[in-house]
Coordinates of C-alpha atoms in Angstrom, one line a residue:
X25 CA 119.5 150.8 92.3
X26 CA 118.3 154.1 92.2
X27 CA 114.6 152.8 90.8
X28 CA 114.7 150.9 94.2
X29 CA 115.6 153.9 96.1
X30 CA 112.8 155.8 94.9
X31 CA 110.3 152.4 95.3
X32 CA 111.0 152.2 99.0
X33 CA 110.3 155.9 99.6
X34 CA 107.3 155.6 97.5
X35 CA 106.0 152.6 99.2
X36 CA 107.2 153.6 102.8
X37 CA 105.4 156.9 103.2
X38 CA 108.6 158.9 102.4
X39 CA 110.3 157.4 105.5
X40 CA 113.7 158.4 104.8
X41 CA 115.5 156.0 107.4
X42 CA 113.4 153.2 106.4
X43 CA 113.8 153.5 102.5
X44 CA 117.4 153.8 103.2
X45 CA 118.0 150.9 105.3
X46 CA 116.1 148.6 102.6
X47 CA 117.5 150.4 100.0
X48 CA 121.5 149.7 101.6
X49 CA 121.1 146.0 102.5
X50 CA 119.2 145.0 99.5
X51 CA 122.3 144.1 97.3
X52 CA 123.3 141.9 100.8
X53 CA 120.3 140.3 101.5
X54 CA 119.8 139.3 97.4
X55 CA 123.1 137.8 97.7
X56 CA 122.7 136.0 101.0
X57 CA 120.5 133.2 99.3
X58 CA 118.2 133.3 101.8
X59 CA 115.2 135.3 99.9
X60 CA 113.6 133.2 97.3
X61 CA 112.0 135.0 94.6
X62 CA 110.5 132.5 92.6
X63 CA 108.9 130.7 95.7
X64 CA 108.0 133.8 97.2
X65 CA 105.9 135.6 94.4
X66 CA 104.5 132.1 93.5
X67 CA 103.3 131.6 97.5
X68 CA 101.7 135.1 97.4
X69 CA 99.0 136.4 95.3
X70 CA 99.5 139.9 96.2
X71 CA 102.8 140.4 95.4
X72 CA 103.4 143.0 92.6
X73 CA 106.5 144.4 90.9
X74 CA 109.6 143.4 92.4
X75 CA 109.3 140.8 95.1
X76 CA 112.4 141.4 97.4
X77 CA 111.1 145.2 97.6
X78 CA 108.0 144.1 98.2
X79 CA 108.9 141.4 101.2
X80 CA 111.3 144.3 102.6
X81 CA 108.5 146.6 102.7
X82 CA 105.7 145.1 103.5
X83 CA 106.1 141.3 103.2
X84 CA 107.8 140.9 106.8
X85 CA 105.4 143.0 108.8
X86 CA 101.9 140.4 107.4
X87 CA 104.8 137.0 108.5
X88 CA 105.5 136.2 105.0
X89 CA 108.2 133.8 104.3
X90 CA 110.9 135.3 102.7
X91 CA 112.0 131.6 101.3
X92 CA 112.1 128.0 102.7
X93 CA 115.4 128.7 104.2
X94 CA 114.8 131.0 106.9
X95 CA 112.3 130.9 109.6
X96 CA 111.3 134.6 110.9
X97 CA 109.3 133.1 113.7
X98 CA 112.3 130.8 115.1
X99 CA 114.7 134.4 114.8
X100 CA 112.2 136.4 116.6
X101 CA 111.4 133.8 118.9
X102 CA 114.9 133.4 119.9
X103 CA 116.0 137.7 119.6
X104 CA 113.3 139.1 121.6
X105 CA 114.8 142.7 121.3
X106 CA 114.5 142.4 117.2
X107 CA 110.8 141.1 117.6
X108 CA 110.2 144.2 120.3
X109 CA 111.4 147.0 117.6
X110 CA 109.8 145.3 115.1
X111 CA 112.9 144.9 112.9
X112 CA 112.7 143.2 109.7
X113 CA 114.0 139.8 111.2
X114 CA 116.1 138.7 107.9
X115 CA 117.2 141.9 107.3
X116 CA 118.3 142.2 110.6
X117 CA 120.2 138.7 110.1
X118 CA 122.2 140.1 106.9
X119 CA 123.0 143.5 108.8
X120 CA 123.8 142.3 111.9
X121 CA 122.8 139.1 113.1
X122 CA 125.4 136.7 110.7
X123 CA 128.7 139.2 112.3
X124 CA 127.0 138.7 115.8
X125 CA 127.1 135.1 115.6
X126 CA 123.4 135.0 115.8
X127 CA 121.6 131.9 114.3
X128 CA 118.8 131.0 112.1
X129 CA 116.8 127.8 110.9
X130 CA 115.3 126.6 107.9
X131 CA 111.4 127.4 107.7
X132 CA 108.9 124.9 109.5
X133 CA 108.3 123.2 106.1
X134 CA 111.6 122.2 105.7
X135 CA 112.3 120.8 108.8
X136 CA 109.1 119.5 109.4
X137 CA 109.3 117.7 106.0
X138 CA 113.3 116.5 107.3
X139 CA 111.5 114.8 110.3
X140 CA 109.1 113.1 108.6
X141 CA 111.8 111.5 106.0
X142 CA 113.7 110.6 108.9
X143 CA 110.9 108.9 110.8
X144 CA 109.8 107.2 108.3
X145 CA 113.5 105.4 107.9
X146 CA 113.0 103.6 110.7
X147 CA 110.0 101.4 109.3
X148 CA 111.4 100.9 106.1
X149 CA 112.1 96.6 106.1
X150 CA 114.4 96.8 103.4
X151 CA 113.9 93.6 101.3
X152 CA 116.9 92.0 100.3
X153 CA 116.0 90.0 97.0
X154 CA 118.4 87.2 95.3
X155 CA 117.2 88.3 92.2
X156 CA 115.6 92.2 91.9
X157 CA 112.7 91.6 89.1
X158 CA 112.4 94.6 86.6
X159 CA 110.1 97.0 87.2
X160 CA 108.7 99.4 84.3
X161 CA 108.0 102.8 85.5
X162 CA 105.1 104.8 83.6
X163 CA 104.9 108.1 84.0
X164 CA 102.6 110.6 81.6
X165 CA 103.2 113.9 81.3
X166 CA 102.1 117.3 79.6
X167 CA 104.2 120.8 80.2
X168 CA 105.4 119.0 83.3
X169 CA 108.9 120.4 83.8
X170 CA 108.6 121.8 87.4
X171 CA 107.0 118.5 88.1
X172 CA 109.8 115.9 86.7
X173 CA 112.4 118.2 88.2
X174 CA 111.3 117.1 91.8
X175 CA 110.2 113.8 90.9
X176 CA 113.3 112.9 89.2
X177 CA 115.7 114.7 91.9
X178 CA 118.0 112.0 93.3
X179 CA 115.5 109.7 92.2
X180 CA 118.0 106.4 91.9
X181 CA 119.6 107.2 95.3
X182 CA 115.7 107.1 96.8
X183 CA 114.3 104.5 95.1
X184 CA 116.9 101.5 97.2
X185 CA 116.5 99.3 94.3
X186 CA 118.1 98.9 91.1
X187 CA 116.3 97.2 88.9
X188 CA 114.5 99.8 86.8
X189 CA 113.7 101.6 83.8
X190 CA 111.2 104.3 83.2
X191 CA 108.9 104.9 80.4
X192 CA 107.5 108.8 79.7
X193 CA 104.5 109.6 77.9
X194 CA 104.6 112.7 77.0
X195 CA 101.5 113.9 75.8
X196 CA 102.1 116.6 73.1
X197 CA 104.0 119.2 75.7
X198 CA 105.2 122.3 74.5
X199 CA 107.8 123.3 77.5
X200 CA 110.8 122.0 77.8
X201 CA 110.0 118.8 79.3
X202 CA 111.1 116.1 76.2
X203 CA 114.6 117.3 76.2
X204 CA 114.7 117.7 80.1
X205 CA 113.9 113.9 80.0
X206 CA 116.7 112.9 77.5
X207 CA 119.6 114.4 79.6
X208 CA 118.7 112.3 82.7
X209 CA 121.4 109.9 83.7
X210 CA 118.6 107.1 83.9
X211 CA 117.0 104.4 82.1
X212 CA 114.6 106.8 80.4
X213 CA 112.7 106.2 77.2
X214 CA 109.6 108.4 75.4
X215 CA 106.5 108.3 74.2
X216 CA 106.1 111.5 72.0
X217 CA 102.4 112.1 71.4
X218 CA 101.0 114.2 68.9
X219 CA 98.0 115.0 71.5
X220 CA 96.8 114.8 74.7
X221 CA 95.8 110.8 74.9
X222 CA 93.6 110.0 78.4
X223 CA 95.4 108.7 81.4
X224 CA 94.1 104.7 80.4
X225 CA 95.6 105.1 77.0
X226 CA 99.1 106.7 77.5
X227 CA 99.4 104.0 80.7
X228 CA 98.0 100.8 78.1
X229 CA 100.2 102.2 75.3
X230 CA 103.5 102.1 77.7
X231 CA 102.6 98.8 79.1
X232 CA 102.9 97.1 75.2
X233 CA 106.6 97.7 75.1
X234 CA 108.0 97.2 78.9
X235 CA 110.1 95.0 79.7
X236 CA 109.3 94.7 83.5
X237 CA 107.6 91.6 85.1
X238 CA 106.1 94.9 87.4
X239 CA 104.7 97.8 85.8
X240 CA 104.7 101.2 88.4
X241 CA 102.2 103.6 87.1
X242 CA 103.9 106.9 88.8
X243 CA 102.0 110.4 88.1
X244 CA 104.6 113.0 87.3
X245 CA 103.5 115.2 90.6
X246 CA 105.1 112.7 93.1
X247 CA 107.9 113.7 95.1
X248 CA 110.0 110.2 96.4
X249 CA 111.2 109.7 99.6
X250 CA 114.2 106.9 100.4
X251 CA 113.3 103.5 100.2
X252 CA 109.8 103.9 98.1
X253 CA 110.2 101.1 95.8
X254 CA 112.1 98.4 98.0
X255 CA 109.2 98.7 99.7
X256 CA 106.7 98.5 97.2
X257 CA 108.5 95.8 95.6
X258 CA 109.0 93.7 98.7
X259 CA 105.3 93.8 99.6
X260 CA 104.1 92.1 96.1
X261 CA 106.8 89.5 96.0
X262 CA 106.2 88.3 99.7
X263 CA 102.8 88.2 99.6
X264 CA 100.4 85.4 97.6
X265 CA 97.8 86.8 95.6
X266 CA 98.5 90.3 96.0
X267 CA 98.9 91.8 92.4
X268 CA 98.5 95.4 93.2
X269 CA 100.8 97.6 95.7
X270 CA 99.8 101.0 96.4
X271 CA 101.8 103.6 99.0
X272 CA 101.3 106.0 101.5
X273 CA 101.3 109.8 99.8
X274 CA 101.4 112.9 102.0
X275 CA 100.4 116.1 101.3
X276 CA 103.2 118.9 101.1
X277 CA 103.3 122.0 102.6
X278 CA 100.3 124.6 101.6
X279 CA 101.3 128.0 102.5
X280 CA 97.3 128.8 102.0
X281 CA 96.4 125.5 103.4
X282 CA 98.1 124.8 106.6
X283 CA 95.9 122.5 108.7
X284 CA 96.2 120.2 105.0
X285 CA 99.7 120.2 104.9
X286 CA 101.4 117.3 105.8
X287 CA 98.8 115.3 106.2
X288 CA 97.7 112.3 104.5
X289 CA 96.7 112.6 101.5
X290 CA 95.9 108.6 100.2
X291 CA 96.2 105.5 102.5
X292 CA 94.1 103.5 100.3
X293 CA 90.4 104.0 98.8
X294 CA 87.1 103.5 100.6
X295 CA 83.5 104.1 99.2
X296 CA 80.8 106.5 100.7
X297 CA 78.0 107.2 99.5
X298 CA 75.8 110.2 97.3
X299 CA 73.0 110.4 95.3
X300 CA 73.9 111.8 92.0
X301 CA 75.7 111.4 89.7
X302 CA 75.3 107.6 91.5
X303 CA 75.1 105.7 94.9
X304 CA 78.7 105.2 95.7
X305 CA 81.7 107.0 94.7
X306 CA 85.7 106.2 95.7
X307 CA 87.5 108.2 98.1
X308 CA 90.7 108.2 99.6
X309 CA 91.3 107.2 103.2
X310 CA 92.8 111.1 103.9
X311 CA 92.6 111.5 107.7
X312 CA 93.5 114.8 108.7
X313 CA 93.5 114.3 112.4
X314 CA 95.5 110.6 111.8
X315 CA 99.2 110.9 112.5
X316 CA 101.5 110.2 109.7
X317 CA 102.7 107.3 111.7
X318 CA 99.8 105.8 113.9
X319 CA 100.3 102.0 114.2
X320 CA 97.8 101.4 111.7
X321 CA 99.9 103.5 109.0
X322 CA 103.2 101.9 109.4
X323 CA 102.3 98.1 108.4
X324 CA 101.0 96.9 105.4
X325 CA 97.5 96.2 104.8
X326 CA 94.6 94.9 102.2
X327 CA 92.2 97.5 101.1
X328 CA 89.4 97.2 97.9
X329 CA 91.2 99.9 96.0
X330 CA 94.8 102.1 95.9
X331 CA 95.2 105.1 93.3
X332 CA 96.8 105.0 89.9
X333 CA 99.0 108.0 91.1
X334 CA 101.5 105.1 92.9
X335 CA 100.2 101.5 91.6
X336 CA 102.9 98.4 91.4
X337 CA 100.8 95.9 89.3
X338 CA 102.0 92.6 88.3
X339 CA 102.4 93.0 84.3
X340 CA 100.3 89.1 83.9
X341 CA 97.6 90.4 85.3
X342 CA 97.3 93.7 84.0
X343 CA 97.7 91.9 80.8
X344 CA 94.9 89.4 81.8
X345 CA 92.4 92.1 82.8
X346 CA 93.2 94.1 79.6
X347 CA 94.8 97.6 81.5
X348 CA 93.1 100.2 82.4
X349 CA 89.8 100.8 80.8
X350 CA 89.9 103.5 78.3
X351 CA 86.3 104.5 78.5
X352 CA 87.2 107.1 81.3
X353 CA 88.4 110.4 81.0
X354 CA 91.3 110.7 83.6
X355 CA 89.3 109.4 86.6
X356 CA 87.9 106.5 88.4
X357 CA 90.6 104.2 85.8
X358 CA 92.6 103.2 88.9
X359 CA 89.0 102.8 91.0
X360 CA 87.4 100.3 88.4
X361 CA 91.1 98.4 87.8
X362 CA 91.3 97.6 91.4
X363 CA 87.8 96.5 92.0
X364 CA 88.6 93.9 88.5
X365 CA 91.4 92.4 90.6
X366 CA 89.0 92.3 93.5
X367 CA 86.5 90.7 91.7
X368 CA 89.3 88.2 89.8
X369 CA 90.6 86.9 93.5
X370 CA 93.5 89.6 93.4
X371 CA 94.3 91.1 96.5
X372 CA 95.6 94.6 96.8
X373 CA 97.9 96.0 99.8
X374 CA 99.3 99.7 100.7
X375 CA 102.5 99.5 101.4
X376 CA 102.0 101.9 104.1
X377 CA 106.0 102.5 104.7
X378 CA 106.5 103.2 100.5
X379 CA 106.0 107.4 101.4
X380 CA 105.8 109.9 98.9
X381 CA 104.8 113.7 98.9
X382 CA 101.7 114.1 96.0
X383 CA 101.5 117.7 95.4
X384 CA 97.8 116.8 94.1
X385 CA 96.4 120.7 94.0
X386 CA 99.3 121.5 91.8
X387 CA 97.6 119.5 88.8
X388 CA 94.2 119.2 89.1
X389 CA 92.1 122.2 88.2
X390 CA 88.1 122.1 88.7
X391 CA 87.1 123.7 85.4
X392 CA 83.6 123.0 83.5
X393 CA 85.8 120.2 81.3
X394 CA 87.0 118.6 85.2
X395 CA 83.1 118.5 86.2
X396 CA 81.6 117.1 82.8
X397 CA 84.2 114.6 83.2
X398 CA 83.6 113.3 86.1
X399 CA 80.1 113.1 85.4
X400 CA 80.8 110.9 82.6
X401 CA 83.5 108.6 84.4
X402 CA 81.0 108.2 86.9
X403 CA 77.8 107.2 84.6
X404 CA 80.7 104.5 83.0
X405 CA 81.2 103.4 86.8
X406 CA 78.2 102.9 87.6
X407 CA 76.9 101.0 84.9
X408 CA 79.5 98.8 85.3
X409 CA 79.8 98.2 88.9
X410 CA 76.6 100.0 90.7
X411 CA 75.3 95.7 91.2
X412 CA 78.3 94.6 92.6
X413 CA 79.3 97.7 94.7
X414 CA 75.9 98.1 96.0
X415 CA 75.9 94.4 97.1
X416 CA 79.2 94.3 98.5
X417 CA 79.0 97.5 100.5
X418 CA 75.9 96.1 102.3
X419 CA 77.2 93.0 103.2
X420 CA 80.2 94.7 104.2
X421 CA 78.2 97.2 106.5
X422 CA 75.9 94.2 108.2
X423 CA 79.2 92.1 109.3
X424 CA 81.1 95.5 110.2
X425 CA 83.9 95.4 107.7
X426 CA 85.1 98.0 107.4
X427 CA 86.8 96.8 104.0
X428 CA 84.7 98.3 101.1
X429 CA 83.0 101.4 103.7
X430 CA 83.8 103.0 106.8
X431 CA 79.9 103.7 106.7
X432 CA 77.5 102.0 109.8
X433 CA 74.5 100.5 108.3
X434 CA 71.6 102.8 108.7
X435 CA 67.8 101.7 108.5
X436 CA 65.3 104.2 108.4
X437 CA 62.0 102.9 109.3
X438 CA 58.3 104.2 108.0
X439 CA 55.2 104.0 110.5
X440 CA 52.3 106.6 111.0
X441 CA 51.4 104.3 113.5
X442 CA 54.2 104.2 115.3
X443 CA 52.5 104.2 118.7
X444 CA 50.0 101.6 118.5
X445 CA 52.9 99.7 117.5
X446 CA 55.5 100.9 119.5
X447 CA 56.7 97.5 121.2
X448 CA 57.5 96.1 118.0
X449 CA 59.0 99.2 117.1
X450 CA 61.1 99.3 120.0
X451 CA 62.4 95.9 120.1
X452 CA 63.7 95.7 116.1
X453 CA 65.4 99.4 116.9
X454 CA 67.2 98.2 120.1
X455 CA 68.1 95.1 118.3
X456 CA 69.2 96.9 115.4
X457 CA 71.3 99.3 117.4
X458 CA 73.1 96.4 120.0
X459 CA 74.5 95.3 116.7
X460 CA 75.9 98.6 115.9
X461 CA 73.4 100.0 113.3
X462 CA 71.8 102.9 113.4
X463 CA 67.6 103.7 113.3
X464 CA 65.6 106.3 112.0
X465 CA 62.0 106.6 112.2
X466 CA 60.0 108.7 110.1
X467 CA 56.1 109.0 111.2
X468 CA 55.2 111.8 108.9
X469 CA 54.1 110.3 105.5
X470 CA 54.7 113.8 103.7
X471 CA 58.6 113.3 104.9
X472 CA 59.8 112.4 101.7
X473 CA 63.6 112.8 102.4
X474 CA 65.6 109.8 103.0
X475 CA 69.0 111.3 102.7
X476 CA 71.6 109.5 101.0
X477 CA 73.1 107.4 104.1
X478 CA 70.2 105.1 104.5
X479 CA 70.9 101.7 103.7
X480 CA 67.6 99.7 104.4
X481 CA 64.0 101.3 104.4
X482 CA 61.1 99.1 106.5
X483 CA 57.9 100.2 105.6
X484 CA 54.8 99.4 108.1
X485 CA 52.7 102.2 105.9
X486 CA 50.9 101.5 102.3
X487 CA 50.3 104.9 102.0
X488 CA 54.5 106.0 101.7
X489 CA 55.2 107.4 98.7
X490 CA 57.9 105.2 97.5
X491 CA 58.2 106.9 94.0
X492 CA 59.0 110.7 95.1
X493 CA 61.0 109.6 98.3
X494 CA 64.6 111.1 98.0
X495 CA 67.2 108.2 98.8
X496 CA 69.9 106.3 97.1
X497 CA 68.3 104.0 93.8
X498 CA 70.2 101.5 95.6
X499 CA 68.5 101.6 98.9
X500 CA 66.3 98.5 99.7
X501 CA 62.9 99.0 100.3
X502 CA 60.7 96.4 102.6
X503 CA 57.8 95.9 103.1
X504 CA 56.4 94.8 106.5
X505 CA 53.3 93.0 106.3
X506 CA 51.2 93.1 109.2
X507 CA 47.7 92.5 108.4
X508 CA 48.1 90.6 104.8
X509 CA 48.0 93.5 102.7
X510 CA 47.8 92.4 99.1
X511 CA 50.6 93.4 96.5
X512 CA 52.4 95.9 98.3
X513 CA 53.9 98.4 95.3
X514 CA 57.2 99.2 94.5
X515 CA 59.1 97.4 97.4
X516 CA 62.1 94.4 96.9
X517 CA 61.3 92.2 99.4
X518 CA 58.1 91.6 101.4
X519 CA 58.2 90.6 105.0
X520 CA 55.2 88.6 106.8
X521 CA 54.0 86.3 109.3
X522 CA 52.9 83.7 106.9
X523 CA 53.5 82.3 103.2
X524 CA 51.9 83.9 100.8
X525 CA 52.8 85.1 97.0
X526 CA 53.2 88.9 97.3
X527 CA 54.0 90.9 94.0
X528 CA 57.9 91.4 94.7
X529 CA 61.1 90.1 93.9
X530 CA 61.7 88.5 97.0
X531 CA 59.4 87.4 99.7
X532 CA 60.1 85.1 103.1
X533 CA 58.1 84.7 106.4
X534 CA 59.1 85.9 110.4
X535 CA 58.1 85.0 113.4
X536 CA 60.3 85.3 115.8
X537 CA 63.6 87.0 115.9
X538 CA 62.8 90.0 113.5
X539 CA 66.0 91.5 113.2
X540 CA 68.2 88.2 113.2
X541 CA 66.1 86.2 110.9
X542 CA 66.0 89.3 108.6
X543 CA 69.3 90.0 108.5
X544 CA 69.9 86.4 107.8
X545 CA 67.4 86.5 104.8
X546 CA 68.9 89.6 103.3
X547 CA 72.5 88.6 103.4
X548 CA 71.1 84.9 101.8
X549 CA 69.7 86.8 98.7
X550 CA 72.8 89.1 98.2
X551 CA 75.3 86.2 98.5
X552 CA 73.3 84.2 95.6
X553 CA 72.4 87.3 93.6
X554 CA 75.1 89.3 91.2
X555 CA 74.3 92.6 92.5
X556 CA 71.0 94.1 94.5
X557 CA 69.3 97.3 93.0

């Protein structure tokens, strides 16, 4: 004790009264339970040496948390005269406050993380099944411990269903995670890797020797809440066709993130759209301003694609579309499975009431090996489903979806002349836009840039340089023939007045209704064609 004596006048200026008061109550506060020292010097970055001192010193007076247990603000808020003299408000609670009959709170991350379990209970449907079918839990892991210690914390008592067992791929780990594992009180058995296999392999490997007519791929950094699996269970046996269940995960609490935490974190996978390393990529539906409950959150629903960090499959067909595709390097697996069901006639529903906590950040580091990575799962993507995204997408943006995209159809249109043609012009663009879309117009010829959110480019000019423009590769580029200008270069479809054999892929006539009958035309080639690039 005397090395803390002599920290506290060191670090307080040599402020006697101060240094002793820290220095009396430490051995009290320590005790109380209410500073946590593993959660505190793991919050914050600038803590050095001993963490209580530190907290008693300096810690309060910057609103640090002392642990998850006790809420400063709430004590201040509530003893005025403590926030006034700008008294340490835990120490104050351990000197004084507890003989006073004063009262504290658990920190807003507790509670607010209480209410939201507690909400949530009251759109659970618990299923009632006469017969509960097996489900086979995956989960991989490497030097997980911290992880599986939350995930597996009354993990039973929250799941509401019985009829489980749990596979664990560990992937070569060198903490204590294997033995952790084998003194659970569950249905646990292990995969013990020599190495570090990908995320398709471990989760292909574990699905040869289940014994569940469901297979649950779970990633080790999921935190349950009551009722998960009923739920997720319920929604694939009551519903035809649907072979994949995915949930809703929420994002914990971020001390260095606050506006993130809590917030949703997956309610299903949409596309946007980029252009490199490809046209399309996969992102989560993560709303920030959404509440965790809005009507459209608390029901289930079909979407294109759910992630593999909380997938119910239905073992057939996972068998029948041969797993998860090892060709990727943990990412995109889940992205590509999903659109196979799609594809196949599966359907695929978040079970928006099956809530879980993903403490994503915790895992996923953005080294050089993270970046190469996902420029290789993405080349893989795209060569296997750039056609068939880039079709669907557009289709899904010209009747308004909302299923693949939550993109509007754009159309960017190229005219130098744009005056002398300016009824025309005017007429397709309000057309264009009374159905939703929106309208560029570039005059400029030297404007190469396109961006990536054009969907449709309509030429009136020769002279564009459709080579060095910057835009999507999947972006289709027309031709609008005015005058009967042979061979138009580089375009995919050639629009005109009358018949005649353009040098294109596809070619049809307009009179009339330009935007109508063009639409019409375009959707008529994408429905008959296996992809459009």
């Amino acid at each position: 004790m005397t090395k803390h004596l002599i920290n506290f006048l060191l670090k307080s200026n040599f402020d006697f009264k101060k240094a002793m008061k820290n220095y009396k109550y430490y051995n009290a506060i320590e005790k109380s339970g209410l500073f946590d020292e593993k959660f505190y010097s793991k919050t914050y970055e600038d803590v050095n040496g001993d963490s209580l001192t530190h907290y008693l010193v300096k810690g309060h007076l910057e609103g640090k948390l002392p642990s998850r247990d006790f809420d400063p603000d709430f004590y201040n808020n509530n003893y005025p005269d403590v926030h006034r003299a700008q008294l340490n408000p835990l120490l104050h609670y351990v000197a004084h406050g507890k003989d006073e009959g004063k009262i504290f709170q658990y920190a807003y991350p507790i509670r607010r993380k209480e209410e939201i379990c507690e909400t949530n209970l009251a759109f659970l449907t618990n299923y009632e099944f006469d017969t509960e079918p097996l489900v086979s839990i995956i989960i991989l892991t490497r030097n997980g411990l911290d992880h599986l210690k939350r995930l597996f914390k009354d993990f039973d008592k929250k799941t509401n269903y019985s009829n489980y067992e749990i596979i664990v791929v560990d992937n070569a780990s060198t903490d204590e995670s294997v033995s952790y594992l084998k003194s659970l009180d569950l249905p646990v058995r292990i995969i013990e890797n020599d190495e570090n296999v990908s995320f398709s392999k471990g989760n292909n490997d574990a699905a040869k020797i289940v014994n569940g007519e469901y297979i649950l791929l779970l990633n080790n950094d999921i935190e349950p809440t009551y009722g998960w699996l009923n739920e997720m269970v319920g929604a694939i046996v009551n519903n035809e066709d649907v072979a994949s269940v995915g949930a809703k995960l929420v994002f914990p609490f971020y001390e260095d993130n606050r506006g993130k935490s809590f917030k949703i974190q997956h309610s299903g996978d949409i596309f946007a759209e980029r252009m490199y390393p490809c046209c399309l990529y996969a992102i989560n539906k993560a709303n920030t301003h959404l509440d965790l409950f809005d009507a459209s959150l608390t029901k289930n629903t079909q979407c294109i694609a759910v992630t593999g960090a909380v997938d119910l499959i239905d073992k057939k067909v996972y068998d029948e579309l041969g797993g998860l595709d090892e060709d990727y390097i943990y990412g995109l697996e889940d992205v590509d499975f999903s659109l196979k069901l799609h594809k196949n006639g599966y359907k695929t529903l978040l079970a928006s009431n099956a809530l879980l906590f993903h403490h994503e950040s915790s895992t996923r580091i953005k080294t050089k090996d993270y970046a190469d990575n996902d420029k290789h799962n993405y080349n893989v993507f795209w060569s296997k489903w750039g056609n068939y995204l880039s079709k669907n997408l557009l289709l899904d943006k010209i009747h308004d979806g909302k299923f693949f995209t939550q993109k509007k159809l754009k159309i960017t249109i190229i005219d130098e002349n744009y005056q002398d043609n300016s009824d025309f012009l005017s007429k397709i663009s309000k057309d264009f836009n009374d159905l939703g879309f929106t309208v560029e117009l570039i005059s400029d010829l030297k404007n190469l840039y396109i961006g990536n959110s054009s969907d449709i480019l309509l030429s009136l000019s020769l002279d564009y340089d459709l080579e060095n423009m910057v835009a999507r590769d999947d972006i289709v580029r027309v031709f609008i023939s005015q005058n009967g200008e042979d061979n138009p270069k580089g375009y995919d479809i050639v629009v005109s007045e009358e018949n005649k054999d353009y040098d294109s892929k596809y070619n049809f006539v307009i009179k009339d209704n330009f935007v109508k009958e063009f639409l019409d035309n375009l959707e008529d080639i994408l429905m008959k064609s296996d992809g459009f690039l």
